[in-house]
Amino acid sequence: QVQLQQWGAGLLKPSETLSLTCDVYGGSFSGYYWSWIRQPPGKGLEWIGEINHSGSTTYNPSLKSRVTISVDTSKNQFSLKVTSVTAADTAVYYCARGDIAAPGAPLDCWGQGTLVTVSS
Amino acid sequence: EIVLTQSPATLSLSPGERATLSCRASQNVSSYLAWYQQKPGLAPRLLIYDASNGATDIPARFSGSGSGTDFTLTISSLEPEDFAVYYCQQRSSWPPLTFGGGTKVEIK
């Protein structure tokens, strides 16, 4: 049973860099997309981007200039960096797995979520 | 970008009743449409993928239908644990992968 365990700093000041990591336990790293999604308080879900096991990335155009997703297959983990954060980046951030083998690559496993607050 | 519009925003029903949730896409997404359930303080959980396929361990009372631009999630008989927010999501044309705005199913 695969589990995603995410971690990283939860309180940032404006202009700092958000950094989160997601550890993948109990499953294969290859054959999946590894995504980051965020949810502002009381609002809906926004896809940030994804990476596959070989390091190929795809980003949401609305965030692309500030986002980097990377993978470390030796540690079975992938990471998110968002530069120059503002209050608008305050959200719960989730990591998730997309099953490439399933039509539409649904997000079938999610991390527990990390609340990131940007405040001066 | 494909926009997904969910309706209604809120659905007030009693346990045992049937729930019908709608998701409309701004462009044809074929059958690449998934549904998720989210309870307060928890991550979303995959219910349905490829418009009508149930995810692992999802109860049979949840079913999905539709293709192209119009999709429906049906909960045949609401259980107390089904009161939550439901999101649809497409991966037909990305980036970006997009989600609908959500439908809250609340106890009447």
mmCIF file of C-alpha atoms in Angstrom:
data_model
loop_
_atom_site.group_PDB
_atom_site.id
_atom_site.type_symbol
_atom_site.label_atom_id
_atom_site.label_comp_id
_atom_site.label_asym_id
_atom_site.label_seq_id
_atom_site.Cartn_x
_atom_site.Cartn_y
_atom_site.Cartn_z
ATOM 1 C CA GLN A 1 0.000 0.000 0.000
ATOM 2 C CA VAL A 2 1.675 3.174 -1.182
ATOM 3 C CA GLN A 3 1.820 6.128 1.180
ATOM 4 C CA LEU A 4 2.875 9.709 0.526
ATOM 5 C CA GLN A 5 4.353 11.634 3.438
ATOM 6 C CA GLN A 6 5.052 15.292 2.867
ATOM 7 C CA TRP A 7 7.046 17.776 4.893
ATOM 8 C CA GLY A 8 8.445 21.304 4.794
ATOM 9 C CA ALA A 9 8.254 24.772 6.304
ATOM 10 C CA GLY A 10 4.777 26.019 7.104
ATOM 11 C CA LEU A 11 5.377 29.733 7.753
ATOM 12 C CA LEU A 12 7.094 32.029 5.284
ATOM 13 C CA LYS A 13 7.593 35.744 4.830
ATOM 14 C CA PRO A 14 6.769 37.492 1.541
ATOM 15 C CA SER A 15 9.500 37.081 -1.108
ATOM 16 C CA GLU A 16 10.849 33.877 0.485
ATOM 17 C CA THR A 17 10.978 30.485 -1.241
ATOM 18 C CA LEU A 18 8.477 27.749 -0.416
ATOM 19 C CA SER A 19 10.079 24.322 -0.227
ATOM 20 C CA LEU A 20 8.194 21.040 0.289
ATOM 21 C CA THR A 21 9.190 17.393 -0.123
ATOM 22 C CA CYS A 22 7.062 14.280 -0.545
ATOM 23 C CA ASP A 23 8.395 10.859 0.415
ATOM 24 C CA VAL A 24 6.899 7.843 -1.363
ATOM 25 C CA TYR A 25 6.647 4.654 0.692
ATOM 26 C CA GLY A 26 5.631 1.164 -0.315
ATOM 27 C CA GLY A 27 5.349 1.448 -4.069
ATOM 28 C CA SER A 28 7.175 1.846 -7.348
ATOM 29 C CA PHE A 29 8.366 5.284 -8.342
ATOM 30 C CA SER A 30 8.308 4.604 -12.055
ATOM 31 C CA GLY A 31 5.141 4.447 -14.110
ATOM 32 C CA TYR A 32 3.487 7.396 -12.377
ATOM 33 C CA TYR A 33 3.170 11.151 -12.533
ATOM 34 C CA TRP A 34 4.044 12.881 -9.247
ATOM 35 C CA SER A 35 2.010 16.033 -8.784
ATOM 36 C CA TRP A 36 1.649 19.013 -6.498
ATOM 37 C CA ILE A 37 -1.781 20.575 -5.936
ATOM 38 C CA ARG A 38 -2.749 23.430 -3.635
ATOM 39 C CA GLN A 39 -5.945 24.612 -1.974
ATOM 40 C CA PRO A 40 -6.308 28.136 -0.514
ATOM 41 C CA PRO A 41 -8.317 28.219 2.722
ATOM 42 C CA GLY A 42 -12.000 27.646 1.987
ATOM 43 C CA LYS A 43 -11.436 27.410 -1.760
ATOM 44 C CA GLY A 44 -11.020 24.824 -4.511
ATOM 45 C CA LEU A 45 -8.091 22.823 -5.859
ATOM 46 C CA GLU A 46 -5.371 24.184 -8.128
ATOM 47 C CA TRP A 47 -2.880 21.939 -9.924
ATOM 48 C CA ILE A 48 0.677 23.265 -9.689
ATOM 49 C CA GLY A 49 2.581 20.775 -11.812
ATOM 50 C CA GLU A 50 4.004 17.281 -12.102
ATOM 51 C CA ILE A 51 7.133 15.248 -12.724
ATOM 52 C CA ASN A 52 7.718 11.668 -13.810
ATOM 53 C CA HIS A 53 10.421 9.269 -12.646
ATOM 54 C CA SER A 54 12.773 10.325 -15.414
ATOM 55 C CA GLY A 55 12.538 13.983 -14.399
ATOM 56 C CA SER A 56 10.275 15.296 -17.153
ATOM 57 C CA THR A 57 8.171 18.164 -15.795
ATOM 58 C CA THR A 58 4.926 19.901 -16.741
ATOM 59 C CA TYR A 59 3.769 23.056 -14.976
ATOM 60 C CA ASN A 60 0.623 25.118 -14.697
ATOM 61 C CA PRO A 61 1.281 28.102 -17.003
ATOM 62 C CA SER A 62 -0.095 30.442 -14.321
ATOM 63 C CA LEU A 63 2.733 29.482 -11.934
ATOM 64 C CA LYS A 64 5.434 28.258 -14.282
ATOM 65 C CA SER A 65 7.795 31.205 -13.835
ATOM 66 C CA ARG A 66 8.075 30.610 -10.068
ATOM 67 C CA VAL A 67 7.802 26.820 -9.731
ATOM 68 C CA THR A 68 10.360 24.022 -9.841
ATOM 69 C CA ILE A 69 9.518 20.362 -9.267
ATOM 70 C CA SER A 70 12.371 17.896 -8.925
ATOM 71 C CA VAL A 71 12.747 14.201 -8.188
ATOM 72 C CA ASP A 72 15.299 12.082 -6.335
ATOM 73 C CA THR A 73 14.613 8.476 -7.303
ATOM 74 C CA SER A 74 17.369 7.176 -5.004
ATOM 75 C CA LYS A 75 15.377 8.474 -2.040
ATOM 76 C CA ASN A 76 11.905 7.866 -3.553
ATOM 77 C CA GLN A 77 10.976 11.492 -3.097
ATOM 78 C CA PHE A 78 9.997 14.530 -5.116
ATOM 79 C CA SER A 79 10.061 18.188 -4.181
ATOM 80 C CA LEU A 80 8.405 21.534 -4.866
ATOM 81 C CA LYS A 81 9.920 24.992 -4.811
ATOM 82 C CA VAL A 82 7.957 28.199 -5.307
ATOM 83 C CA THR A 83 9.945 31.409 -5.363
ATOM 84 C CA SER A 84 8.953 34.943 -4.374
ATOM 85 C CA VAL A 85 5.886 33.909 -2.387
ATOM 86 C CA THR A 86 3.117 36.342 -1.475
ATOM 87 C CA ALA A 87 -0.010 36.085 0.656
ATOM 88 C CA ALA A 88 -1.777 34.690 -2.414
ATOM 89 C CA ASP A 89 0.363 31.549 -2.078
ATOM 90 C CA THR A 90 -1.115 30.774 1.330
ATOM 91 C CA ALA A 91 -2.738 27.364 0.943
ATOM 92 C CA VAL A 92 -2.718 23.717 1.902
ATOM 93 C CA TYR A 93 -0.276 22.031 -0.443
ATOM 94 C CA TYR A 94 -0.757 18.376 -1.404
ATOM 95 C CA CYS A 95 1.473 15.920 -3.174
ATOM 96 C CA ALA A 96 -0.285 13.211 -5.186
ATOM 97 C CA ARG A 97 0.331 10.290 -7.524
ATOM 98 C CA GLY A 98 -1.133 10.047 -11.006
ATOM 99 C CA ASP A 99 -1.480 6.562 -12.471
ATOM 100 C CA ILE A 100 -0.130 6.718 -16.028
ATOM 101 C CA ALA A 101 -1.609 3.284 -16.784
ATOM 102 C CA ALA A 102 -5.177 4.419 -16.067
ATOM 103 C CA PRO A 103 -7.147 6.500 -18.600
ATOM 104 C CA GLY A 104 -6.771 10.145 -17.674
ATOM 105 C CA ALA A 105 -4.015 9.349 -15.144
ATOM 106 C CA PRO A 106 -6.238 9.928 -12.088
ATOM 107 C CA LEU A 107 -4.719 11.111 -8.819
ATOM 108 C CA ASP A 108 -5.149 7.931 -6.822
ATOM 109 C CA CYS A 109 -2.995 8.582 -3.780
ATOM 110 C CA TRP A 110 -2.486 11.830 -1.863
ATOM 111 C CA GLY A 111 -0.242 13.132 0.869
ATOM 112 C CA GLN A 112 -1.701 14.442 4.090
ATOM 113 C CA GLY A 113 -1.363 18.096 3.112
ATOM 114 C CA THR A 114 0.812 20.904 4.475
ATOM 115 C CA LEU A 115 -0.571 24.309 5.385
ATOM 116 C CA VAL A 116 1.793 26.996 4.149
ATOM 117 C CA THR A 117 1.101 30.492 5.441
ATOM 118 C CA VAL A 118 2.785 33.561 3.967
ATOM 119 C CA SER A 119 2.738 36.492 6.359
ATOM 120 C CA SER A 120 5.036 39.315 7.317
ATOM 121 C CA GLU B 1 -7.486 25.989 -20.501
ATOM 122 C CA ILE B 2 -10.493 23.704 -20.013
ATOM 123 C CA VAL B 3 -12.931 25.084 -17.448
ATOM 124 C CA LEU B 4 -15.049 22.651 -15.451
ATOM 125 C CA THR B 5 -18.315 24.010 -14.042
ATOM 126 C CA GLN B 6 -19.970 22.040 -11.267
ATOM 127 C CA SER B 7 -23.598 22.351 -10.244
ATOM 128 C CA PRO B 8 -25.247 22.861 -7.936
ATOM 129 C CA ALA B 9 -22.773 24.568 -5.613
ATOM 130 C CA THR B 10 -24.605 23.087 -2.628
ATOM 131 C CA LEU B 11 -26.948 20.117 -2.449
ATOM 132 C CA SER B 12 -29.060 19.704 0.691
ATOM 133 C CA LEU B 13 -30.319 16.155 1.129
ATOM 134 C CA SER B 14 -31.219 13.655 3.811
ATOM 135 C CA PRO B 15 -29.537 10.300 4.453
ATOM 136 C CA GLY B 16 -31.001 7.642 2.174
ATOM 137 C CA GLU B 17 -31.774 10.092 -0.619
ATOM 138 C CA ARG B 18 -30.220 10.024 -4.077
ATOM 139 C CA ALA B 19 -27.620 12.663 -4.960
ATOM 140 C CA THR B 20 -26.979 13.783 -8.529
ATOM 141 C CA LEU B 21 -23.984 16.058 -9.135
ATOM 142 C CA SER B 22 -23.146 17.657 -12.478
ATOM 143 C CA CYS B 23 -19.854 18.655 -14.104
ATOM 144 C CA ARG B 24 -19.766 20.468 -17.442
ATOM 145 C CA ALA B 25 -16.558 21.000 -19.425
ATOM 146 C CA SER B 26 -15.889 24.012 -21.640
ATOM 147 C CA GLN B 27 -14.441 21.681 -24.298
ATOM 148 C CA ASN B 28 -14.655 18.006 -25.145
ATOM 149 C CA VAL B 29 -12.647 15.980 -22.596
ATOM 150 C CA SER B 30 -13.650 12.587 -24.021
ATOM 151 C CA SER B 31 -13.955 10.335 -20.958
ATOM 152 C CA TYR B 32 -10.869 11.681 -19.139
ATOM 153 C CA LEU B 33 -12.883 12.922 -16.191
ATOM 154 C CA ALA B 34 -12.391 11.959 -12.545
ATOM 155 C CA TRP B 35 -14.364 12.617 -9.382
ATOM 156 C CA TYR B 36 -12.962 13.153 -5.878
ATOM 157 C CA GLN B 37 -14.502 13.393 -2.426
ATOM 158 C CA GLN B 38 -13.019 15.713 0.196
ATOM 159 C CA LYS B 39 -13.945 15.850 3.863
ATOM 160 C CA PRO B 40 -12.912 18.750 6.145
ATOM 161 C CA GLY B 41 -9.236 18.703 7.044
ATOM 162 C CA LEU B 42 -8.461 15.745 4.791
ATOM 163 C CA ALA B 43 -6.955 15.251 1.362
ATOM 164 C CA PRO B 44 -9.240 14.490 -1.576
ATOM 165 C CA ARG B 45 -9.982 10.837 -2.287
ATOM 166 C CA LEU B 46 -10.392 9.422 -5.786
ATOM 167 C CA LEU B 47 -13.891 8.016 -6.377
ATOM 168 C CA ILE B 48 -14.323 7.646 -10.129
ATOM 169 C CA TYR B 49 -11.894 7.798 -13.072
ATOM 170 C CA ASP B 50 -12.348 7.638 -16.838
ATOM 171 C CA ALA B 51 -15.866 9.038 -16.231
ATOM 172 C CA SER B 52 -17.401 5.783 -15.016
ATOM 173 C CA ASN B 53 -14.792 3.482 -13.482
ATOM 174 C CA GLY B 54 -14.881 3.085 -9.725
ATOM 175 C CA ALA B 55 -11.581 3.479 -7.899
ATOM 176 C CA THR B 56 -10.303 0.815 -5.519
ATOM 177 C CA ASP B 57 -12.482 0.181 -2.454
ATOM 178 C CA ILE B 58 -15.110 2.734 -3.460
ATOM 179 C CA PRO B 59 -18.648 1.621 -2.465
ATOM 180 C CA ALA B 60 -20.992 0.622 -5.260
ATOM 181 C CA ARG B 61 -23.443 3.406 -4.364
ATOM 182 C CA PHE B 62 -21.069 5.821 -6.145
ATOM 183 C CA SER B 63 -21.349 5.831 -9.935
ATOM 184 C CA GLY B 64 -20.261 8.102 -12.744
ATOM 185 C CA SER B 65 -21.542 8.664 -16.250
ATOM 186 C CA GLY B 66 -21.115 10.928 -19.246
ATOM 187 C CA SER B 67 -18.643 11.764 -21.980
ATOM 188 C CA GLY B 68 -17.608 14.751 -24.030
ATOM 189 C CA THR B 69 -18.702 17.797 -22.039
ATOM 190 C CA ASP B 70 -21.409 16.610 -19.627
ATOM 191 C CA PHE B 71 -20.789 14.325 -16.684
ATOM 192 C CA THR B 72 -22.720 13.136 -13.655
ATOM 193 C CA LEU B 73 -21.751 11.653 -10.298
ATOM 194 C CA THR B 74 -24.588 9.769 -8.631
ATOM 195 C CA ILE B 75 -24.740 8.584 -5.041
ATOM 196 C CA SER B 76 -27.639 6.148 -5.023
ATOM 197 C CA SER B 77 -28.477 6.340 -1.324
ATOM 198 C CA LEU B 78 -26.628 8.793 0.885
ATOM 199 C CA GLU B 79 -24.852 7.425 3.932
ATOM 200 C CA PRO B 80 -23.889 9.769 6.817
ATOM 201 C CA GLU B 81 -20.215 9.595 5.780
ATOM 202 C CA ASP B 82 -21.029 10.814 2.238
ATOM 203 C CA PHE B 83 -21.683 14.405 3.290
ATOM 204 C CA ALA B 84 -18.627 16.164 1.905
ATOM 205 C CA VAL B 85 -17.396 18.270 -1.005
ATOM 206 C CA TYR B 86 -17.042 16.648 -4.422
ATOM 207 C CA TYR B 87 -14.725 17.800 -7.205
ATOM 208 C CA CYS B 88 -14.462 16.814 -10.845
ATOM 209 C CA GLN B 89 -11.102 16.968 -12.666
ATOM 210 C CA GLN B 90 -9.975 16.602 -16.282
ATOM 211 C CA ARG B 91 -6.755 15.514 -17.904
ATOM 212 C CA SER B 92 -7.819 15.522 -21.511
ATOM 213 C CA SER B 93 -5.961 18.698 -22.392
ATOM 214 C CA TRP B 94 -3.119 19.813 -20.148
ATOM 215 C CA PRO B 95 -1.333 21.754 -18.933
ATOM 216 C CA PRO B 96 -3.071 22.669 -16.928
ATOM 217 C CA LEU B 97 -4.882 19.756 -15.402
ATOM 218 C CA THR B 98 -8.035 21.458 -14.016
ATOM 219 C CA PHE B 99 -10.612 20.919 -11.293
ATOM 220 C CA GLY B 100 -14.195 22.070 -11.004
ATOM 221 C CA GLY B 101 -15.201 24.460 -8.258
ATOM 222 C CA GLY B 102 -16.816 21.730 -6.173
ATOM 223 C CA THR B 103 -20.278 20.697 -4.982
ATOM 224 C CA LYS B 104 -20.958 20.537 -1.263
ATOM 225 C CA VAL B 105 -23.391 17.815 -0.235
ATOM 226 C CA GLU B 106 -24.846 18.823 3.121
ATOM 227 C CA ILE B 107 -27.354 17.305 5.491
ATOM 228 C CA LYS B 108 -30.831 18.751 5.086
#
